[in-house]
CSV table of C-alpha atoms in Angstrom, one decimal:
chain,number,residue,atom,x,y,z
P,833,MET,CA,-149.0,-104.4,101.9
P,834,HIS,CA,-150.8,-102.1,99.4
P,835,LEU,CA,-151.3,-98.8,101.4
P,836,ALA,CA,-153.9,-96.1,100.0
P,837,THR,CA,-155.3,-92.8,101.1
P,838,PHE,CA,-158.9,-92.4,100.0
P,839,ASP,CA,-161.7,-89.9,100.4
P,840,ASP,CA,-161.0,-87.5,103.0
P,841,ASP,CA,-157.7,-88.3,104.0
P,842,ARG,CA,-158.7,-92.0,105.2
P,843,LEU,CA,-155.8,-94.7,105.3
P,844,GLY,CA,-156.7,-97.8,103.8
P,845,VAL,CA,-155.3,-101.1,103.2
P,846,VAL,CA,-155.9,-102.7,99.6
P,847,LEU,CA,-157.0,-106.4,99.5
P,848,ASP,CA,-157.5,-106.9,95.7
P,849,ASP,CA,-160.8,-105.1,94.7
P,850,ARG,CA,-161.7,-104.1,98.7
P,851,ILE,CA,-160.1,-101.4,100.7
P,852,VAL,CA,-160.4,-101.7,104.5
P,853,ASP,CA,-160.1,-98.5,106.7
P,854,VAL,CA,-157.3,-98.5,109.1
P,855,SER,CA,-157.1,-94.9,110.0
P,856,ASP,CA,-157.8,-95.2,113.5
P,857,VAL,CA,-154.6,-97.3,113.8
P,858,VAL,CA,-152.5,-93.9,113.0
P,859,ASP,CA,-155.2,-91.1,114.8
P,860,GLY,CA,-153.7,-89.5,117.6
P,861,THR,CA,-150.2,-90.6,116.5
P,862,ASP,CA,-147.2,-87.8,116.7
P,863,ASP,CA,-143.7,-88.1,115.4
P,864,THR,CA,-142.1,-88.8,119.0
P,865,ARG,CA,-139.3,-91.1,117.4
P,866,GLY,CA,-137.6,-87.9,115.9
P,867,THR,CA,-137.9,-88.9,112.6
P,868,GLY,CA,-138.9,-85.7,111.3
P,869,GLY,CA,-141.9,-86.6,109.1
P,870,GLY,CA,-145.0,-86.8,111.4
P,871,GLY,CA,-146.6,-84.5,113.1
P,872,LEU,CA,-150.4,-83.7,113.9
P,873,GLY,CA,-150.3,-81.4,111.1
P,874,ALA,CA,-149.2,-84.2,108.7
P,875,GLY,CA,-151.8,-86.4,107.0
P,876,ARG,CA,-152.6,-90.2,108.1
P,877,MET,CA,-150.3,-91.5,105.4
P,878,ARG,CA,-147.4,-89.5,106.2
P,879,ARG,CA,-148.0,-89.8,110.1
P,880,TYR,CA,-147.9,-93.7,109.6
P,881,ILE,CA,-144.9,-93.6,107.7
P,882,ALA,CA,-143.1,-92.1,110.2
P,883,ASP,CA,-144.8,-94.4,112.9
P,884,PRO,CA,-145.6,-97.5,110.9
P,885,ARG,CA,-147.7,-100.2,113.0
P,886,PRO,CA,-147.6,-103.1,110.3
P,887,GLU,CA,-148.9,-105.4,112.9
P,888,GLU,CA,-152.0,-103.6,114.2
P,889,VAL,CA,-152.7,-102.7,110.6
P,890,ALA,CA,-152.6,-106.5,109.5
P,891,VAL,CA,-154.9,-107.8,112.0
P,892,ALA,CA,-157.3,-104.5,111.0
P,893,ALA,CA,-157.0,-105.8,107.4
P,894,ARG,CA,-157.8,-109.4,108.3
P,895,THR,CA,-160.8,-108.8,110.7
P,896,ARG,CA,-162.6,-105.7,108.7
P,897,PRO,CA,-165.0,-106.2,106.2
P,898,GLY,CA,-163.6,-103.3,104.2
P,899,ARG,CA,-165.6,-101.4,101.2
P,900,PRO,CA,-165.6,-102.1,97.4
P,901,LEU,CA,-162.4,-100.2,95.8
P,902,ALA,CA,-164.9,-98.6,93.2
P,903,GLU,CA,-167.1,-97.2,95.9
P,904,VAL,CA,-164.5,-94.8,97.1
P,905,THR,CA,-162.2,-91.9,95.8
P,906,LEU,CA,-158.2,-93.1,95.9
P,907,ARG,CA,-156.3,-89.9,96.4
P,908,ALA,CA,-152.4,-89.5,96.0
P,909,PRO,CA,-150.9,-92.1,98.5
P,910,VAL,CA,-149.1,-89.4,100.3
P,911,PRO,CA,-151.0,-86.4,99.5
P,912,ASP,CA,-148.8,-84.0,101.6
P,913,PRO,CA,-145.3,-84.8,101.0
P,914,ARG,CA,-142.6,-82.4,101.6
P,915,VAL,CA,-140.8,-82.6,98.4
P,916,ILE,CA,-140.9,-84.1,95.1
P,917,VAL,CA,-137.5,-84.9,93.8
P,918,ALA,CA,-137.3,-86.4,90.4
P,919,ALA,CA,-134.5,-87.8,88.2
P,920,PRO,CA,-134.1,-86.5,84.7
P,921,VAL,CA,-132.7,-88.4,81.5
P,922,ASN,CA,-132.4,-91.9,83.9
P,923,TYR,CA,-133.0,-94.5,80.8
P,924,LEU,CA,-130.4,-94.7,77.9
P,925,ASP,CA,-133.1,-95.3,75.4
P,926,HIS,CA,-135.1,-92.0,76.6
P,927,GLN,CA,-132.1,-90.1,76.3
P,928,GLN,CA,-131.6,-91.2,72.5
P,929,GLU,CA,-135.3,-90.4,71.7
P,930,MET,CA,-134.8,-86.6,73.2
P,931,ARG,CA,-131.3,-86.5,71.8
P,932,GLU,CA,-129.7,-85.5,75.0
P,933,SER,CA,-126.3,-84.9,75.4
P,934,ALA,CA,-126.5,-84.9,79.4
P,935,ASP,CA,-127.8,-87.9,81.5
P,936,VAL,CA,-128.7,-87.9,85.4
P,937,GLY,CA,-124.8,-88.2,86.3
P,938,ALA,CA,-124.5,-84.7,84.8
P,939,LEU,CA,-128.1,-83.4,85.8
P,940,GLY,CA,-128.6,-84.5,88.9
P,941,PHE,CA,-132.3,-84.1,89.8
P,942,PHE,CA,-134.8,-81.4,89.9
P,943,LEU,CA,-137.8,-80.7,92.0
P,944,LYS,CA,-141.7,-80.8,91.3
P,945,ALA,CA,-144.5,-78.9,93.5
P,946,PRO,CA,-146.4,-81.2,95.6
P,947,SER,CA,-149.2,-79.0,94.8
P,948,SER,CA,-149.0,-80.9,91.2
P,949,LEU,CA,-149.9,-84.5,92.7
P,950,LEU,CA,-153.1,-86.0,91.7
P,951,GLY,CA,-154.8,-89.3,92.4
P,952,ASP,CA,-156.1,-92.4,90.6
P,953,GLY,CA,-158.8,-91.6,88.5
P,954,GLY,CA,-158.4,-87.7,88.5
P,955,THR,CA,-158.0,-85.6,85.4
P,956,VAL,CA,-154.9,-84.3,84.1
P,957,ARG,CA,-155.6,-80.7,82.9
P,958,LEU,CA,-153.7,-79.2,79.9
P,959,PRO,CA,-153.4,-75.2,80.7
P,960,TYR,CA,-152.1,-74.3,77.3
P,961,GLY,CA,-153.3,-74.7,73.7
P,962,ASP,CA,-150.4,-73.9,71.5
P,963,ARG,CA,-147.6,-76.0,73.7
P,964,ARG,CA,-147.1,-79.8,73.5
P,965,PHE,CA,-147.6,-82.0,76.8
P,966,ASP,CA,-146.3,-85.4,77.3
P,967,HIS,CA,-146.5,-88.4,79.6
P,968,GLU,CA,-143.8,-89.9,81.3
P,969,ALA,CA,-144.3,-93.2,83.1
P,970,GLU,CA,-142.1,-93.7,86.1
P,971,ILE,CA,-141.4,-95.6,89.0
P,972,ALA,CA,-141.3,-93.6,92.5
P,973,VAL,CA,-139.9,-94.4,95.9
P,974,VAL,CA,-141.6,-93.1,99.2
P,975,ILE,CA,-139.0,-92.3,102.1
P,976,GLY,CA,-139.4,-93.9,105.4
P,977,ARG,CA,-137.2,-92.4,107.8
P,978,LYS,CA,-135.2,-89.3,108.1
P,979,THR,CA,-132.2,-90.2,105.5
P,980,ARG,CA,-129.1,-88.0,105.1
P,981,ASP,CA,-125.7,-88.9,103.3
P,982,VAL,CA,-126.9,-92.5,103.6
P,983,CYS,CA,-124.0,-95.1,101.4
P,984,GLU,CA,-125.6,-96.6,98.4
P,985,ALA,CA,-125.5,-100.3,99.9
P,986,ASP,CA,-127.8,-99.1,102.8
P,987,ALA,CA,-130.1,-96.9,100.8
P,988,LEU,CA,-133.1,-99.3,100.0
P,989,ASP,CA,-133.6,-99.5,103.8
P,990,HIS,CA,-134.5,-96.2,104.2
P,991,VAL,CA,-137.7,-96.8,101.3
P,992,PHE,CA,-140.8,-97.3,102.8
P,993,GLY,CA,-142.2,-98.4,99.6
P,994,TYR,CA,-143.0,-97.7,95.9
P,995,THR,CA,-145.8,-96.3,93.8
P,996,GLY,CA,-146.5,-95.5,90.4
P,997,LEU,CA,-146.1,-91.7,88.9
P,998,LEU,CA,-146.5,-90.0,85.6
P,999,ASP,CA,-144.5,-87.1,85.2
P,1000,ILE,CA,-146.7,-85.0,82.8
P,1001,THR,CA,-144.5,-82.5,81.1
P,1002,MET,CA,-144.5,-79.5,78.9
P,1003,ARG,CA,-142.1,-79.4,76.2
P,1004,GLY,CA,-139.8,-76.5,76.0
P,1005,GLY,CA,-136.7,-74.2,77.2
P,1006,GLU,CA,-138.5,-73.5,80.5
P,1007,ASP,CA,-136.9,-74.9,83.8
P,1008,ARG,CA,-138.0,-78.4,84.4
P,1009,SER,CA,-139.5,-77.4,87.7
P,1010,ILE,CA,-141.9,-74.9,86.1
P,1011,ARG,CA,-142.8,-77.4,82.9
P,1012,LYS,CA,-143.5,-80.2,85.2
P,1013,SER,CA,-145.3,-78.6,88.1
P,1014,PHE,CA,-148.7,-77.5,86.9
P,1015,ASP,CA,-151.9,-78.6,88.9
P,1016,THR,CA,-152.4,-81.9,88.2
P,1017,PHE,CA,-149.1,-82.4,86.5
P,1018,THR,CA,-148.4,-85.5,88.8
P,1019,PRO,CA,-150.4,-88.5,89.1
P,1020,CYS,CA,-149.4,-90.8,91.7
P,1021,GLY,CA,-150.8,-93.9,92.8
P,1022,PRO,CA,-153.1,-95.7,93.0
P,1023,TRP,CA,-151.2,-96.8,96.4
P,1024,ILE,CA,-148.0,-97.7,97.9
P,1025,ALA,CA,-146.5,-101.1,97.9
P,1026,THR,CA,-144.3,-102.2,100.5
P,1027,PRO,CA,-140.9,-103.6,99.6
P,1028,ASP,CA,-142.1,-106.8,100.1
P,1029,GLU,CA,-144.9,-106.8,97.6
P,1030,LEU,CA,-142.0,-106.7,94.8
P,1031,ALA,CA,-140.0,-109.5,93.9
P,1032,ASP,CA,-136.8,-107.0,93.3
P,1033,PRO,CA,-137.2,-103.7,93.1
P,1034,ALA,CA,-134.1,-103.2,90.9
P,1035,ASP,CA,-136.1,-105.1,88.3
P,1036,VAL,CA,-140.0,-103.4,88.3
P,1037,ALA,CA,-141.5,-104.2,84.9
P,1038,PHE,CA,-144.1,-101.1,83.9
P,1039,SER,CA,-145.9,-100.0,81.1
P,1040,LEU,CA,-148.0,-97.2,79.6
P,1041,THR,CA,-150.9,-97.1,77.8
P,1042,ASN,CA,-152.7,-94.3,75.7
P,1043,ASN,CA,-156.3,-95.1,75.2
P,1044,GLY,CA,-155.5,-98.6,75.0
P,1045,GLU,CA,-152.2,-98.4,72.8
P,1046,LEU,CA,-149.1,-99.3,74.5
P,1047,ARG,CA,-146.5,-96.1,74.6
P,1048,GLN,CA,-144.2,-97.1,77.3
P,1049,LYS,CA,-142.6,-100.4,78.4
P,1050,ALA,CA,-139.4,-100.8,80.5
P,1051,SER,CA,-137.9,-102.1,83.7
P,1052,THR,CA,-136.1,-100.1,86.4
P,1053,SER,CA,-133.2,-102.6,85.6
P,1054,GLY,CA,-132.6,-100.3,82.6
P,1055,LEU,CA,-132.0,-97.0,84.6
P,1056,ILE,CA,-128.9,-95.4,84.2
P,1057,TRP,CA,-128.8,-94.8,88.1
P,1058,GLY,CA,-130.5,-97.6,90.1
P,1059,VAL,CA,-133.2,-96.5,93.0
P,1060,ALA,CA,-130.1,-97.3,95.5
P,1061,ARG,CA,-127.8,-95.1,93.7
P,1062,PHE,CA,-130.3,-92.3,93.4
P,1063,VAL,CA,-131.3,-92.2,97.0
P,1064,ALA,CA,-128.3,-92.1,97.9
P,1065,TYR,CA,-127.1,-89.0,95.8
P,1066,VAL,CA,-130.0,-87.1,96.8
P,1067,SER,CA,-129.8,-87.7,100.4
P,1068,THR,CA,-126.3,-86.2,100.1
P,1069,VAL,CA,-127.8,-83.0,99.0
P,1070,LEU,CA,-131.4,-82.8,100.9
P,1071,THR,CA,-132.3,-84.1,104.2
P,1072,LEU,CA,-135.1,-86.6,103.3
P,1073,ARG,CA,-137.6,-87.3,105.5
P,1074,PRO,CA,-140.5,-89.6,105.8
P,1075,GLY,CA,-143.2,-89.3,102.9
P,1076,ASP,CA,-140.9,-87.7,100.8
P,1077,ILE,CA,-141.1,-89.1,96.8
P,1078,LEU,CA,-138.4,-89.5,94.8
P,1079,SER,CA,-139.1,-90.3,91.2
P,1080,THR,CA,-136.4,-92.4,89.1
P,1081,GLY,CA,-137.2,-91.0,85.5
P,1082,THR,CA,-139.1,-91.9,82.4
P,1083,PRO,CA,-137.9,-94.8,79.3
P,1084,ALA,CA,-138.9,-93.9,75.9
P,1085,GLY,CA,-141.9,-93.9,74.5
P,1086,VAL,CA,-143.0,-90.0,75.5
P,1087,SER,CA,-145.6,-89.1,73.1
P,1088,PRO,CA,-148.0,-86.1,73.3
P,1089,LEU,CA,-151.4,-85.9,75.3
P,1090,LEU,CA,-154.7,-84.6,73.7
P,1091,ASP,CA,-157.7,-83.8,75.3
P,1092,GLY,CA,-160.3,-86.7,76.0
P,1093,ASP,CA,-156.9,-89.1,76.3
P,1094,VAL,CA,-157.0,-92.2,78.9
P,1095,VAL,CA,-153.5,-92.9,80.0
P,1096,SER,CA,-152.8,-96.0,82.4
P,1097,MET,CA,-149.8,-96.9,84.1
P,1098,ARG,CA,-149.5,-100.6,85.6
P,1099,ALA,CA,-146.6,-101.5,87.5
P,1100,ASP,CA,-145.7,-105.2,88.7
P,1101,GLY,CA,-146.3,-105.4,92.2
P,1102,ILE,CA,-147.7,-102.2,92.8
P,1103,GLY,CA,-150.9,-101.7,90.4
P,1104,THR,CA,-152.9,-99.5,87.7
P,1105,LEU,CA,-153.1,-95.9,87.5
P,1106,THR,CA,-155.4,-94.4,85.3
P,1107,VAL,CA,-156.1,-90.8,84.5
P,1108,ARG,CA,-158.2,-89.0,82.0
P,1109,VAL,CA,-157.0,-85.7,80.0
P,1110,ASP,CA,-158.7,-82.5,79.6
P,1111,GLY,CA,-157.7,-79.9,77.1
P,1112,SER,CA,-160.8,-78.0,76.8
P,1113,SER,CA,-160.3,-75.0,78.6
P,1114,THR,CA,-156.6,-74.1,77.5
P,1115,THR,CA,-155.0,-70.5,76.8
P,1116,PRO,CA,-152.3,-69.2,74.7
P,1117,SER,CA,-148.7,-69.9,76.6
P,1118,PRO,CA,-147.3,-66.4,78.2
P,1119,THR,CA,-143.7,-68.2,77.7
P,1120,ARG,CA,-141.6,-68.5,74.7
P,1121,GLY,CA,-139.8,-71.8,75.9
P,1122,HIS,CA,-141.4,-74.1,72.7
P,1123,HIS,CA,-138.6,-72.4,70.6
P,1124,SER,CA,-135.8,-74.0,72.7
P,1125,GLY,CA,-135.1,-77.0,74.8
P,1126,PRO,CA,-134.5,-80.6,74.2
P,1127,THR,CA,-136.1,-81.8,71.2
P,1128,PRO,CA,-138.4,-84.5,72.2
P,1129,PRO,CA,-139.5,-87.5,69.7
P,1130,PRO,CA,-142.1,-86.1,66.6
P,1131,GLY,CA,-145.3,-86.5,67.6
P,1132,ASP,CA,-147.6,-88.9,65.4
P,1133,ARG,CA,-150.8,-88.0,66.8
P,1134,GLY,CA,-153.2,-85.7,65.1
P,1135,GLY,CA,-153.3,-82.1,66.8
P,1136,ALA,CA,-150.3,-82.6,68.8
P,1137,ARG,CA,-147.7,-79.6,69.2
């Protein structure tokens, strides 16, 4: 099943080029099972994840006419996660292209601000004109229930679904959580694919194009720490709850973003996430981190910094 958040926090099931509104299935529900992720203050998707009703949703999706996808505005699938956790340097080829001495096993994870989320069709806004900003395509998991100290063998049982994520990144020496948390710097979507939509979560093929040119192509089979291991590790540090997002890292092929770019990430079993880039209203960076930090691969695009 493909589940989306659209328009004004509506919950929908995506069927080919149509979307069926199933918001009423979760309206009035609360987090009554102690899973810690729902509650009436949470958005519909997070409440549904905390208290899923797949049979009711499936019936509604089969019996309602729905609307064309082109007529709705897709939001980030979970617009209000408690945390966004991301894996640094989790593909060997990306470690090599960045000339990083350490990988995820030494670095652990970093956090991204939930306020940086952006939905499919949105616009990434570059804040500074004197810094380099790159795309990083990643597969992310959405946690389905309260998770603490889960073992790797059981970790995938705690995953509600999978989605695409673009970890937009300012290069430099500032802390990762700063360089990756600007508003609009976490495009996510286009929706959540439940595990049954994927042939093998450990081998999800995905790719990224910029203005139609292939830039990144990989599979989760190439992860240094696979999905299950990363979920298990994070759960030893944080108590995870329904709707929390864990992004698993990017492969090689990162490259600069410029004003006017159209970036698309496609993931097998999930879908295609597309955003535009606006760099028309930039200011000088107030920090000097561009003089330090990991060395990205050379930007081969005119005007890239």
